[in-house]
Short mmCIF file of C-alpha atoms in Angstrom, two decimals:
data_model
loop_
_atom_site.label_atom_id
_atom_site.label_comp_id
_atom_site.label_asym_id
_atom_site.label_seq_id
_atom_site.Cartn_x
_atom_site.Cartn_y
_atom_site.Cartn_z
CA MET I 1 11.35 -14.33 25.82
CA PRO I 2 15.69 -14.63 26.38
CA GLY I 3 17.13 -15.51 29.63
CA GLN I 4 15.53 -17.63 32.91
CA GLN I 5 13.61 -14.62 34.12
CA ALA I 6 11.35 -12.43 32.15
CA GLN I 7 13.25 -9.19 33.34
CA GLN I 8 16.22 -10.25 31.47
CA THR I 9 15.58 -7.99 28.59
CA ILE I 10 18.91 -5.99 28.15
CA HIS I 11 21.24 -7.23 26.21
CA VAL I 12 25.01 -5.89 26.54
CA GLY I 13 27.40 -7.35 24.99
CA GLY I 14 26.55 -10.59 24.12
CA GLU I 15 24.67 -11.30 27.49
CA TRP I 16 21.19 -11.12 28.72
CA ARG I 17 20.92 -9.41 32.20
CA THR I 18 18.57 -7.72 34.27
CA ALA I 19 18.70 -3.72 34.93
CA ALA I 20 21.49 -2.65 37.20
CA SER I 21 19.15 -1.24 39.53
CA GLY I 22 16.97 -4.41 39.70
CA ALA I 23 14.42 -2.04 38.69
CA THR I 24 11.70 -3.75 36.60
CA ARG I 25 8.40 -2.79 34.69
CA ASP I 26 5.01 -4.58 34.09
CA ILE I 27 3.89 -4.13 30.40
CA LEU I 28 0.28 -4.13 30.29
CA ASP I 29 -2.04 -5.39 27.71
CA PRO I 30 -4.41 -2.14 26.62
CA ALA I 31 -7.13 -4.14 25.84
CA ASP I 32 -7.74 -4.84 29.76
CA ALA I 33 -4.80 -2.81 31.35
CA LYS I 34 -3.48 -5.99 33.02
CA PRO I 35 0.08 -6.91 32.99
CA PHE I 36 1.07 -9.87 30.87
CA ALA I 37 4.97 -9.38 30.97
CA GLN I 38 7.78 -7.86 32.68
CA VAL I 39 10.82 -6.21 31.58
CA ALA I 40 14.11 -4.73 33.01
CA GLU I 41 13.98 -1.05 33.74
CA GLY I 42 17.36 -0.11 32.93
CA GLY I 43 18.74 3.45 33.37
CA VAL I 44 22.10 5.24 32.77
CA LEU I 45 24.62 2.81 34.00
CA ASP I 46 22.98 0.13 31.62
CA THR I 47 23.20 2.61 29.04
CA ASP I 48 26.62 3.48 29.63
CA ALA I 49 27.51 -0.40 29.31
CA ALA I 50 25.84 -1.06 26.49
CA VAL I 51 27.45 1.83 24.63
CA GLU I 52 30.83 0.51 25.80
CA ALA I 53 30.18 -2.65 24.21
CA ALA I 54 28.89 -1.36 20.84
CA ARG I 55 32.00 1.01 20.82
CA SER I 56 34.20 -2.16 21.51
CA ALA I 57 32.57 -4.05 18.90
CA PHE I 58 33.02 -1.35 16.20
CA ASP I 59 36.75 -0.41 17.25
CA HIS I 60 37.97 -3.92 17.46
CA GLY I 61 35.66 -6.48 16.23
CA ALA I 62 35.13 -7.90 13.24
CA TRP I 63 31.45 -6.59 11.99
CA PRO I 64 32.64 -3.00 10.63
CA GLN I 65 35.48 -5.19 8.01
CA THR I 66 32.88 -8.33 7.58
CA PRO I 67 32.57 -8.40 3.53
CA VAL I 68 29.47 -6.93 2.40
CA ALA I 69 28.18 -10.17 1.13
CA GLU I 70 28.45 -12.17 4.55
CA ARG I 71 26.18 -8.92 6.18
CA ALA I 72 23.61 -9.30 3.66
CA ALA I 73 23.26 -13.11 4.12
CA LEU I 74 23.01 -12.47 8.12
CA LEU I 75 19.90 -10.15 7.39
CA ARG I 76 18.45 -12.86 5.07
CA ARG I 77 18.86 -15.20 7.89
CA VAL I 78 16.92 -12.54 10.11
CA ALA I 79 14.40 -12.23 7.33
CA ASP I 80 13.88 -16.18 7.27
CA LEU I 81 13.39 -16.31 11.20
CA LEU I 82 11.15 -13.58 11.10
CA VAL I 83 8.78 -15.24 8.55
CA ARG I 84 9.42 -18.97 10.87
CA ASP I 85 8.20 -16.74 13.82
CA ARG I 86 5.69 -14.97 12.44
CA GLU I 87 2.38 -15.62 14.53
CA ARG I 88 4.16 -15.99 18.03
CA LEU I 89 5.70 -12.00 16.77
CA GLY I 90 2.41 -11.00 15.54
CA LEU I 91 0.45 -11.96 18.45
CA LEU I 92 2.81 -10.39 20.62
CA GLU I 93 2.93 -6.83 18.96
CA SER I 94 -1.12 -7.04 18.83
CA ARG I 95 -0.90 -7.69 22.93
CA ASP I 96 1.88 -5.22 23.45
CA ALA I 97 0.54 -2.29 20.91
CA GLY I 98 -3.13 -3.03 21.22
CA LYS I 99 -3.22 -3.46 17.34
CA THR I 100 -5.50 -6.17 15.95
CA LEU I 101 -3.77 -9.72 15.22
CA GLU I 102 -4.10 -9.22 11.34
CA GLU I 103 -2.20 -5.84 11.78
CA GLY I 104 0.69 -7.51 13.74
CA ARG I 105 0.94 -10.14 11.28
CA VAL I 106 1.23 -7.44 8.41
CA ASP I 107 3.97 -5.87 10.63
CA ILE I 108 6.07 -8.75 10.66
CA ASP I 109 5.78 -9.39 7.10
CA CYS I 110 6.95 -5.98 6.28
CA VAL I 111 9.84 -6.23 8.93
CA ALA I 112 11.42 -9.11 7.11
CA ASP I 113 10.59 -6.95 3.73
CA ALA I 114 13.26 -4.39 5.25
CA PHE I 115 15.66 -6.72 6.37
CA ARG I 116 15.58 -8.40 2.54
CA TYR I 117 15.77 -5.13 0.98
CA PHE I 118 18.74 -3.64 2.90
CA ALA I 119 20.57 -6.97 2.19
CA ASP I 120 20.03 -6.76 -1.76
CA LEU I 121 20.72 -2.81 -1.78
CA VAL I 122 24.07 -2.96 0.19
CA VAL I 123 25.36 -5.82 -2.14
CA GLY I 124 24.20 -3.88 -5.35
CA VAL I 125 25.64 -0.33 -4.47
CA GLY I 126 28.95 -1.56 -5.11
CA GLY I 127 32.45 -0.56 -3.68
CA GLY I 128 32.95 3.10 -4.34
CA ARG I 129 32.95 5.64 -7.31
CA VAL I 130 35.86 6.59 -9.04
CA VAL I 131 36.60 10.05 -9.81
CA ASP I 132 38.08 10.85 -12.76
CA ALA I 133 40.78 13.27 -11.20
CA GLY I 134 42.44 14.43 -15.14
CA SER I 135 45.54 12.55 -14.96
CA ASP I 136 46.73 8.75 -15.32
CA ASP I 137 48.88 9.14 -12.45
CA ILE I 138 46.05 9.62 -9.72
CA HIS I 139 43.68 7.22 -8.56
CA SER I 140 40.73 8.97 -6.97
CA VAL I 141 37.78 6.84 -5.37
CA VAL I 142 35.02 7.87 -3.16
CA VAL I 143 34.00 5.16 -0.69
CA HIS I 144 31.47 4.66 1.83
CA GLU I 145 31.97 3.28 5.81
CA PRO I 146 29.89 2.85 8.34
CA VAL I 147 28.89 5.69 10.85
CA GLY I 148 30.26 3.75 13.80
CA VAL I 149 27.99 3.25 17.07
CA CYS I 150 24.70 4.18 16.20
CA ALA I 151 21.54 4.74 19.17
CA MET I 152 18.20 3.75 18.15
CA ILE I 153 15.13 5.29 19.67
CA THR I 154 11.96 3.74 18.67
CA PRO I 155 8.22 4.61 19.18
CA TRP I 156 5.50 2.52 20.54
CA ASN I 157 3.07 2.66 17.77
CA TYR I 158 4.85 0.27 15.54
CA PRO I 159 7.49 -1.43 17.62
CA LEU I 160 9.12 -3.88 15.53
CA LEU I 161 8.75 -1.93 12.13
CA GLN I 162 10.23 1.20 13.19
CA ALA I 163 13.13 -0.75 14.50
CA SER I 164 13.95 -2.77 11.59
CA TRP I 165 14.08 0.84 9.77
CA LYS I 166 16.77 1.60 11.84
CA VAL I 167 18.26 -2.07 12.43
CA ALA I 168 18.40 -3.18 9.08
CA PRO I 169 20.20 -0.34 7.31
CA ALA I 170 22.94 -0.05 10.26
CA LEU I 171 23.66 -3.70 10.13
CA ALA I 172 24.00 -3.76 6.50
CA ALA I 173 26.14 -0.66 6.52
CA GLY I 174 28.41 -2.30 9.19
CA ASN I 175 27.43 -0.28 12.22
CA THR I 176 26.64 -1.35 15.62
CA PHE I 177 24.24 -0.22 17.90
CA VAL I 178 22.29 0.33 21.03
CA ILE I 179 18.31 0.34 20.92
CA LYS I 180 15.79 1.79 23.18
CA PRO I 181 12.36 0.43 22.32
CA SER I 182 9.26 2.57 24.13
CA GLU I 183 8.98 1.42 27.56
CA ILE I 184 5.58 0.62 27.08
CA THR I 185 5.52 -1.55 23.89
CA PRO I 186 9.60 -3.30 24.19
CA LEU I 187 8.43 -6.80 23.87
CA THR I 188 8.85 -7.46 19.79
CA THR I 189 12.20 -5.70 20.09
CA VAL I 190 13.81 -7.64 22.52
CA ALA I 191 12.46 -10.70 20.63
CA LEU I 192 14.11 -9.15 17.10
CA VAL I 193 17.67 -8.89 19.46
CA GLY I 194 17.28 -12.68 20.09
CA LEU I 195 16.92 -13.49 16.02
CA LEU I 196 19.92 -11.31 15.71
CA VAL I 197 21.86 -13.70 17.96
CA GLU I 198 20.48 -16.72 16.64
CA ALA I 199 21.32 -15.68 13.06
CA GLY I 200 25.00 -15.25 14.43
CA LEU I 201 25.50 -11.94 15.13
CA PRO I 202 28.87 -11.24 16.78
CA ALA I 203 28.46 -10.53 20.27
CA GLY I 204 28.59 -6.69 21.23
CA VAL I 205 27.11 -5.63 17.82
CA ALA I 206 23.27 -5.36 18.64
CA ASN I 207 22.52 -3.89 22.05
CA ILE I 208 19.00 -3.45 23.56
CA VAL I 209 18.10 -1.59 27.21
CA THR I 210 14.77 -1.25 28.02
CA GLY I 211 13.91 1.96 29.89
CA PRO I 212 12.35 5.09 30.09
CA GLY I 213 13.25 7.87 27.69
CA HIS I 214 14.12 10.31 30.49
CA SER I 215 17.33 8.33 31.38
CA VAL I 216 18.18 5.69 28.33
CA GLY I 217 16.84 7.76 26.01
CA ALA I 218 18.68 11.06 27.32
CA ARG I 219 21.83 9.57 27.78
CA LEU I 220 21.86 7.69 24.26
CA ALA I 221 21.28 11.42 22.77
CA GLU I 222 24.41 13.04 24.69
CA HIS I 223 26.51 9.92 25.28
CA PRO I 224 30.14 10.80 23.56
CA ASP I 225 30.78 7.60 22.37
CA VAL I 226 27.76 7.56 20.35
CA ASP I 227 28.10 8.48 16.54
CA LEU I 228 24.72 8.76 15.32
CA VAL I 229 21.46 8.94 17.13
CA SER I 230 18.13 7.98 15.00
CA PHE I 231 14.79 8.99 16.82
CA THR I 232 11.18 8.38 15.96
CA GLY I 233 8.53 9.83 17.93
CA GLY I 234 7.11 13.09 18.99
CA LEU I 235 8.28 16.68 18.19
CA ALA I 236 8.72 17.49 21.51
CA SER I 237 10.93 14.49 22.44
CA GLY I 238 12.58 14.78 19.07
CA THR I 239 13.36 18.19 20.05
CA LYS I 240 15.50 17.16 23.12
CA VAL I 241 17.55 14.62 21.36
CA ALA I 242 18.28 17.02 18.78
CA ARG I 243 19.75 19.71 21.68
CA ALA I 244 21.41 16.87 23.51
CA ALA I 245 23.06 15.54 20.56
CA ALA I 246 24.33 18.92 19.16
CA VAL I 247 26.65 19.15 22.10
CA THR I 248 28.57 16.15 20.43
CA VAL I 249 27.87 17.45 16.74
CA LYS I 250 26.59 14.05 16.06
CA LYS I 251 24.89 12.72 13.05
CA VAL I 252 20.71 12.88 14.08
CA ALA I 253 18.10 11.31 12.11
CA LEU I 254 14.39 12.60 13.36
CA GLU I 255 11.01 11.37 11.95
CA LEU I 256 8.88 13.32 14.31
CA GLY I 257 5.14 12.54 12.81
CA GLY I 258 2.75 14.65 11.11
CA LYS I 259 -0.63 16.42 10.47
CA ASN I 260 -1.45 14.90 7.26
CA PRO I 261 -4.15 16.22 4.82
CA ASN I 262 -6.46 13.92 2.71
CA VAL I 263 -7.50 16.08 -0.32
CA VAL I 264 -11.05 14.86 -1.52
CA PHE I 265 -12.02 16.64 -5.00
CA ALA I 266 -15.70 16.29 -6.14
CA ASP I 267 -14.78 14.44 -9.70
CA ALA I 268 -13.49 11.60 -7.46
CA CYS I 269 -16.83 11.14 -6.09
CA ALA I 270 -18.76 11.55 -9.41
CA THR I 271 -19.14 7.45 -9.64
CA ASP I 272 -20.85 5.47 -7.21
CA GLU I 273 -17.68 3.36 -7.20
CA GLY I 274 -15.44 6.44 -6.65
CA PHE I 275 -17.50 7.54 -3.88
CA ASP I 276 -17.34 4.58 -2.22
CA THR I 277 -13.73 4.12 -2.42
CA ALA I 278 -12.85 7.70 -1.46
CA VAL I 279 -15.10 7.01 1.85
CA ASP I 280 -13.36 3.73 2.25
CA GLN I 281 -9.81 4.89 2.18
CA ALA I 282 -10.72 8.02 4.32
CA LEU I 283 -11.62 5.44 6.97
CA ASN I 284 -8.54 3.82 6.29
CA ALA I 285 -6.72 7.10 6.71
CA ALA I 286 -8.04 7.69 10.13
CA PHE I 287 -8.56 4.61 11.81
CA ILE I 288 -6.10 2.04 11.22
CA HIS I 289 -4.60 1.19 14.71
CA SER I 290 -6.81 3.40 15.74
CA GLY I 291 -5.36 6.55 14.39
CA GLN I 292 -2.21 5.77 16.36
CA VAL I 293 -0.05 6.20 13.06
CA CYS I 294 2.46 9.09 11.94
CA SER I 295 0.74 9.05 8.63
CA ALA I 296 -2.62 8.84 9.63
CA GLY I 297 -4.85 10.77 7.53
CA SER I 298 -6.09 12.83 10.22
CA ARG I 299 -7.35 15.88 7.92
CA LEU I 300 -10.24 15.24 5.53
CA ILE I 301 -10.18 18.25 3.23
CA VAL I 302 -13.38 17.72 0.97
CA GLU I 303 -14.69 19.67 -1.82
CA GLU I 304 -17.73 21.64 -0.18
CA SER I 305 -19.99 20.55 -3.40
CA VAL I 306 -19.83 17.10 -1.73
CA ARG I 307 -18.89 17.75 1.72
CA GLU I 308 -22.57 16.72 3.18
CA ARG I 309 -22.95 13.71 1.39
CA PHE I 310 -19.17 12.42 1.97
CA VAL I 311 -19.16 13.19 5.62
CA ALA I 312 -22.54 11.63 6.37
CA GLU I 313 -21.55 8.30 4.95
CA LEU I 314 -18.01 8.63 6.66
CA ALA I 315 -19.86 9.25 10.02
CA ARG I 316 -22.47 6.39 9.46
CA ARG I 317 -19.38 4.03 8.67
CA ALA I 318 -17.25 5.13 11.32
CA ARG I 319 -20.00 4.47 13.97
CA ARG I 320 -20.21 0.64 12.95
CA ILE I 321 -16.32 0.09 12.99
CA ARG I 322 -16.15 -2.91 15.82
CA LEU I 323 -13.69 -2.05 18.72
CA GLY I 324 -12.59 -4.70 20.65
CA ARG I 325 -9.40 -6.61 21.98
CA GLY I 326 -7.11 -7.01 19.04
CA THR I 327 -6.55 -10.70 19.31
CA GLU I 328 -10.33 -11.50 18.83
CA ASP I 329 -12.01 -12.59 15.15
CA GLY I 330 -13.55 -9.88 13.81
CA VAL I 331 -12.53 -6.95 15.66
CA GLU I 332 -11.13 -4.13 13.45
CA CYS I 333 -9.94 -1.72 15.89
CA GLY I 334 -8.34 -1.88 19.05
CA PRO I 335 -7.76 -0.11 22.09
CA LEU I 336 -5.74 3.11 22.64
CA VAL I 337 -1.97 1.95 23.75
CA SER I 338 -2.53 3.63 26.94
CA ALA I 339 -4.57 5.55 29.39
CA GLU I 340 -2.80 8.75 29.20
CA GLN I 341 -2.84 8.35 25.12
CA ARG I 342 -6.87 8.26 25.54
CA GLU I 343 -6.99 11.33 28.35
CA LYS I 344 -5.07 13.06 25.63
CA THR I 345 -7.41 12.05 22.80
CA GLU I 346 -10.44 13.24 25.15
CA SER I 347 -8.73 16.32 25.51
CA TYR I 348 -8.53 16.97 22.11
CA VAL I 349 -11.93 16.07 21.57
CA ALA I 350 -13.15 18.07 24.10
CA SER I 351 -11.29 21.25 23.09
CA ALA I 352 -12.62 21.07 19.44
CA LEU I 353 -15.95 20.83 20.33
CA ALA I 354 -15.46 24.19 22.68
CA GLU I 355 -13.91 26.07 19.88
CA GLY I 356 -17.06 25.25 17.73
CA ALA I 357 -16.58 21.75 15.94
CA VAL I 358 -19.66 19.91 15.16
CA LEU I 359 -19.42 15.87 16.40
CA ARG I 360 -20.90 13.49 13.60
CA ALA I 361 -19.38 10.23 15.45
CA GLY I 362 -17.69 8.81 18.33
CA GLY I 363 -16.61 11.49 20.80
CA ALA I 364 -17.00 8.78 23.86
CA ARG I 365 -15.56 5.76 25.32
CA PRO I 366 -17.86 2.71 24.17
CA GLU I 367 -19.80 0.71 26.39
CA PRO I 368 -18.04 -2.23 27.70
CA SER I 369 -18.19 -5.50 26.35
CA ALA I 370 -17.17 -9.19 26.33
CA GLU I 371 -14.52 -8.37 23.67
CA ARG I 372 -14.05 -4.39 25.33
CA PRO I 373 -13.29 -4.89 28.77
CA ALA I 374 -14.08 -1.83 30.98
CA THR I 375 -10.47 -1.74 32.05
CA GLY I 376 -9.58 -1.20 28.89
CA TYR I 377 -8.20 2.10 26.70
CA PHE I 378 -11.20 2.03 23.99
CA TYR I 379 -12.18 5.34 22.45
CA GLU I 380 -14.66 5.11 19.78
CA PRO I 381 -13.68 6.32 15.84
CA THR I 382 -14.61 10.33 16.00
CA VAL I 383 -15.49 12.43 13.14
CA LEU I 384 -15.62 16.33 13.56
CA ASP I 385 -17.12 18.22 11.05
CA HIS I 386 -16.85 22.12 10.51
CA CYS I 387 -13.05 22.43 11.52
CA HIS I 388 -10.97 25.07 10.85
CA ARG I 389 -7.19 25.85 11.23
CA GLU I 390 -7.27 27.78 14.10
CA MET I 391 -8.31 24.76 16.28
CA ARG I 392 -5.93 23.09 18.27
CA VAL I 393 -7.07 19.38 16.72
CA VAL I 394 -6.33 20.68 13.23
CA ARG I 395 -2.86 21.97 14.30
CA GLU I 396 -1.52 19.04 16.26
CA GLU I 397 -0.97 15.39 16.07
CA VAL I 398 -3.45 13.60 18.30
CA PHE I 399 -2.56 10.51 17.81
CA GLY I 400 -6.06 8.94 18.33
CA PRO I 401 -8.97 7.76 16.33
CA VAL I 402 -9.93 11.78 15.80
CA LEU I 403 -10.92 12.86 11.84
CA THR I 404 -11.56 16.46 11.38
CA VAL I 405 -13.38 17.99 8.24
CA GLU I 406 -12.41 21.10 6.43
CA THR I 407 -14.05 22.18 2.81
CA PHE I 408 -12.75 24.08 -0.08
CA ARG I 409 -13.99 25.15 -3.30
CA THR I 410 -10.77 25.79 -5.25
CA GLU I 411 -7.94 23.50 -6.09
CA ASP I 412 -5.62 26.89 -5.06
CA GLU I 413 -7.45 26.52 -1.84
CA ALA I 414 -7.14 23.04 -1.30
CA VAL I 415 -3.46 23.03 -1.43
CA ALA I 416 -3.07 26.17 0.77
CA LEU I 417 -4.85 23.97 3.14
CA ALA I 418 -3.33 21.00 3.07
CA ASN I 419 0.29 22.44 3.45
CA ASP I 420 -1.36 24.94 6.06
CA THR I 421 0.37 22.85 8.64
CA GLU I 422 4.03 23.06 10.37
CA TYR I 423 4.44 19.26 9.66
CA GLY I 424 4.92 17.75 6.20
CA LEU I 425 4.94 13.90 6.69
CA ALA I 426 2.68 12.59 3.84
CA GLY I 427 -0.90 13.59 2.49
CA ALA I 428 -2.86 12.10 -0.16
CA VAL I 429 -4.92 13.52 -3.37
CA TRP I 430 -8.08 12.28 -4.82
CA THR I 431 -9.16 13.10 -8.26
CA ALA I 432 -10.44 11.52 -11.44
CA ASP I 433 -8.17 14.35 -13.27
CA ALA I 434 -4.84 13.39 -13.88
CA GLY I 435 -3.51 16.41 -14.60
CA ARG I 436 -4.64 18.00 -11.25
CA ALA I 437 -3.43 15.01 -9.52
CA ARG I 438 -0.06 15.64 -11.05
CA ARG I 439 -0.15 19.41 -10.20
CA VAL I 440 -1.64 19.21 -6.63
CA ALA I 441 0.88 16.28 -5.91
CA GLY I 442 3.67 18.59 -7.32
CA ARG I 443 2.65 21.35 -5.05
CA LEU I 444 1.74 19.75 -1.66
CA ARG I 445 4.97 19.53 0.80
CA HIS I 446 5.10 16.65 2.40
CA GLY I 447 7.62 13.75 1.91
CA THR I 448 5.07 11.35 0.89
CA VAL I 449 2.36 12.27 -1.46
CA TRP I 450 -0.22 9.33 -2.64
CA ILE I 451 -2.71 9.84 -5.51
CA ASN I 452 -6.20 7.90 -5.22
CA ASP I 453 -4.67 6.05 -2.60
CA PHE I 454 -3.66 6.15 1.51
CA HIS I 455 -1.10 4.48 3.55
CA PRO I 456 0.80 2.07 1.56
CA TYR I 457 4.75 2.35 1.42
CA LEU I 458 7.71 0.89 -0.10
CA PRO I 459 11.01 -0.24 1.17
CA GLN I 460 12.47 1.27 -1.64
CA ALA I 461 11.39 4.43 -1.43
CA GLU I 462 12.49 6.72 1.21
CA TRP I 463 10.22 7.82 3.99
CA GLY I 464 10.09 11.09 5.88
CA GLY I 465 9.25 14.61 5.98
CA PHE I 466 9.16 18.03 5.47
CA GLY I 467 9.22 20.93 8.10
CA LYS I 468 8.87 20.08 11.51
CA SER I 469 8.25 16.14 10.66
CA GLY I 470 11.84 16.04 10.98
CA VAL I 471 15.37 15.63 9.47
CA GLY I 472 16.74 12.66 7.18
CA ARG I 473 15.22 9.70 5.36
CA GLU I 474 14.26 5.95 6.45
CA LEU I 475 14.43 3.42 3.79
CA GLY I 476 15.35 3.21 0.14
CA PRO I 477 18.92 4.36 -0.65
CA ALA I 478 18.86 7.48 1.42
CA GLY I 479 18.00 5.21 4.37
CA LEU I 480 21.22 3.07 4.06
CA ALA I 481 23.19 6.55 3.23
CA GLU I 482 22.32 7.79 6.89
CA TYR I 483 24.25 5.10 8.45
CA ARG I 484 27.48 5.96 5.97
CA GLU I 485 29.92 8.25 6.12
CA THR I 486 31.67 9.21 2.63
CA LYS I 487 35.37 9.03 2.15
CA HIS I 488 37.51 10.84 -0.79
CA VAL I 489 40.52 8.48 -1.35
CA TYR I 490 43.14 10.27 -3.09
CA GLN I 491 46.00 7.89 -4.55
CA ASN I 492 49.17 9.77 -6.33
CA LEU I 493 50.90 6.97 -8.12
CA ALA I 494 53.89 8.76 -9.18
CA PRO I 495 54.55 11.32 -6.31
CA LYS I 496 57.54 14.23 -7.23
CA PRO I 497 58.17 17.37 -5.38
CA VAL I 498 56.14 20.24 -5.77
CA ARG I 499 59.19 22.83 -5.33
CA TRP I 500 56.39 25.55 -3.97
CA PHE I 501 59.00 26.40 -1.26
CA ALA I 502 62.34 27.14 -2.46
CA GLY I 503 64.32 26.37 0.82
#
């Protein structure tokens, strides 16, 4: 970690520092609830200093005017450094967020891919679009410029990945930024800023303040010198960010999660191989990273004729998932990120059972073991059958290892159930009928729709949702566009009087 002391995790204007107040926060390993690192607990004063540094670097520094090829080259150097530090960063992500070590390693690979993608994209989009004004005397072009100072507020479930989806396009476009990682999983974002410095990014372009949302995040959202705020997190917090940003009419990008349907038609299970694949992917959809995924397929919507066979096998396999410390070999699922998150999950399961759901698997804290310390935040993968739309667990985002089961009889009913949510981030349809696959995918009101798959994403393809899943897009060309302003430059090559006024 940069600096002589672990709590020097605030980076402002090219310098690592402690919090102005001197406050610190212990970072806990969710597998045993023991502290393993310490960070600065920044506040409003630290945030104001970081914004001032970013503002000065944008208004008076070289980065916004740095040639695109040079900005892209820096992004590629960062990608190379990520590859170099893959094991260190993967382990840090595993311990910080509780995910398995293999998930942590994959996350680092994806982060490197994002930096390379935006490096290639910004070079390829060209210098502007010529507009035909209908006269040889007029030169008219539409150009793109950086937005300015960007505030980035990132979540705890994919700390480094979500940071990269903001940092890479922002830098590619020529912006400066202040980033606030989640206060409970900040370590890899601190490390990323260190890599940016190592890669040669000028002082003041990248700033980080570690601290809580109610002070650091709130100040970033309202700060008059911030031009854009990009937030990934829960609906309630995202709404607060949008309200605060509205006062200064900032650009706002919000990714606010989802309640994602995984629709399984009977014909997808007509063969043993098809059945096995659909069940396996339903497990992956719901229980990767203990369900702490914004696109988790937490709503299984299965055709009634195969429901009992499908759910019975799903529950059998869910009970066999190996829970434990993410750094242990053979562990398939780690703990929840915090005691608060586990208590929230337990509350949702209790309410579902009170409303008539049938518990088919899980629903409890596992027995402690050598790889599952009693103090860790573990919770069994849980399957709840006989669920319906009126249940709280079906309507609201749990962000835990909880899968609900609903059934349908017709294609129209399946689509209606899948769209019956205030969110619209992602969804999937499983069927052997290519025509049905295209019809259903076309009717689903979700930002990403998978056909006979779940969870993959591509940095070239936009990510974001409909409805209360947020506004704006990350990744793809639209992900770069979020961090750019569009300007029309109209040049009259042969000016002459208009004579509109007789004077």
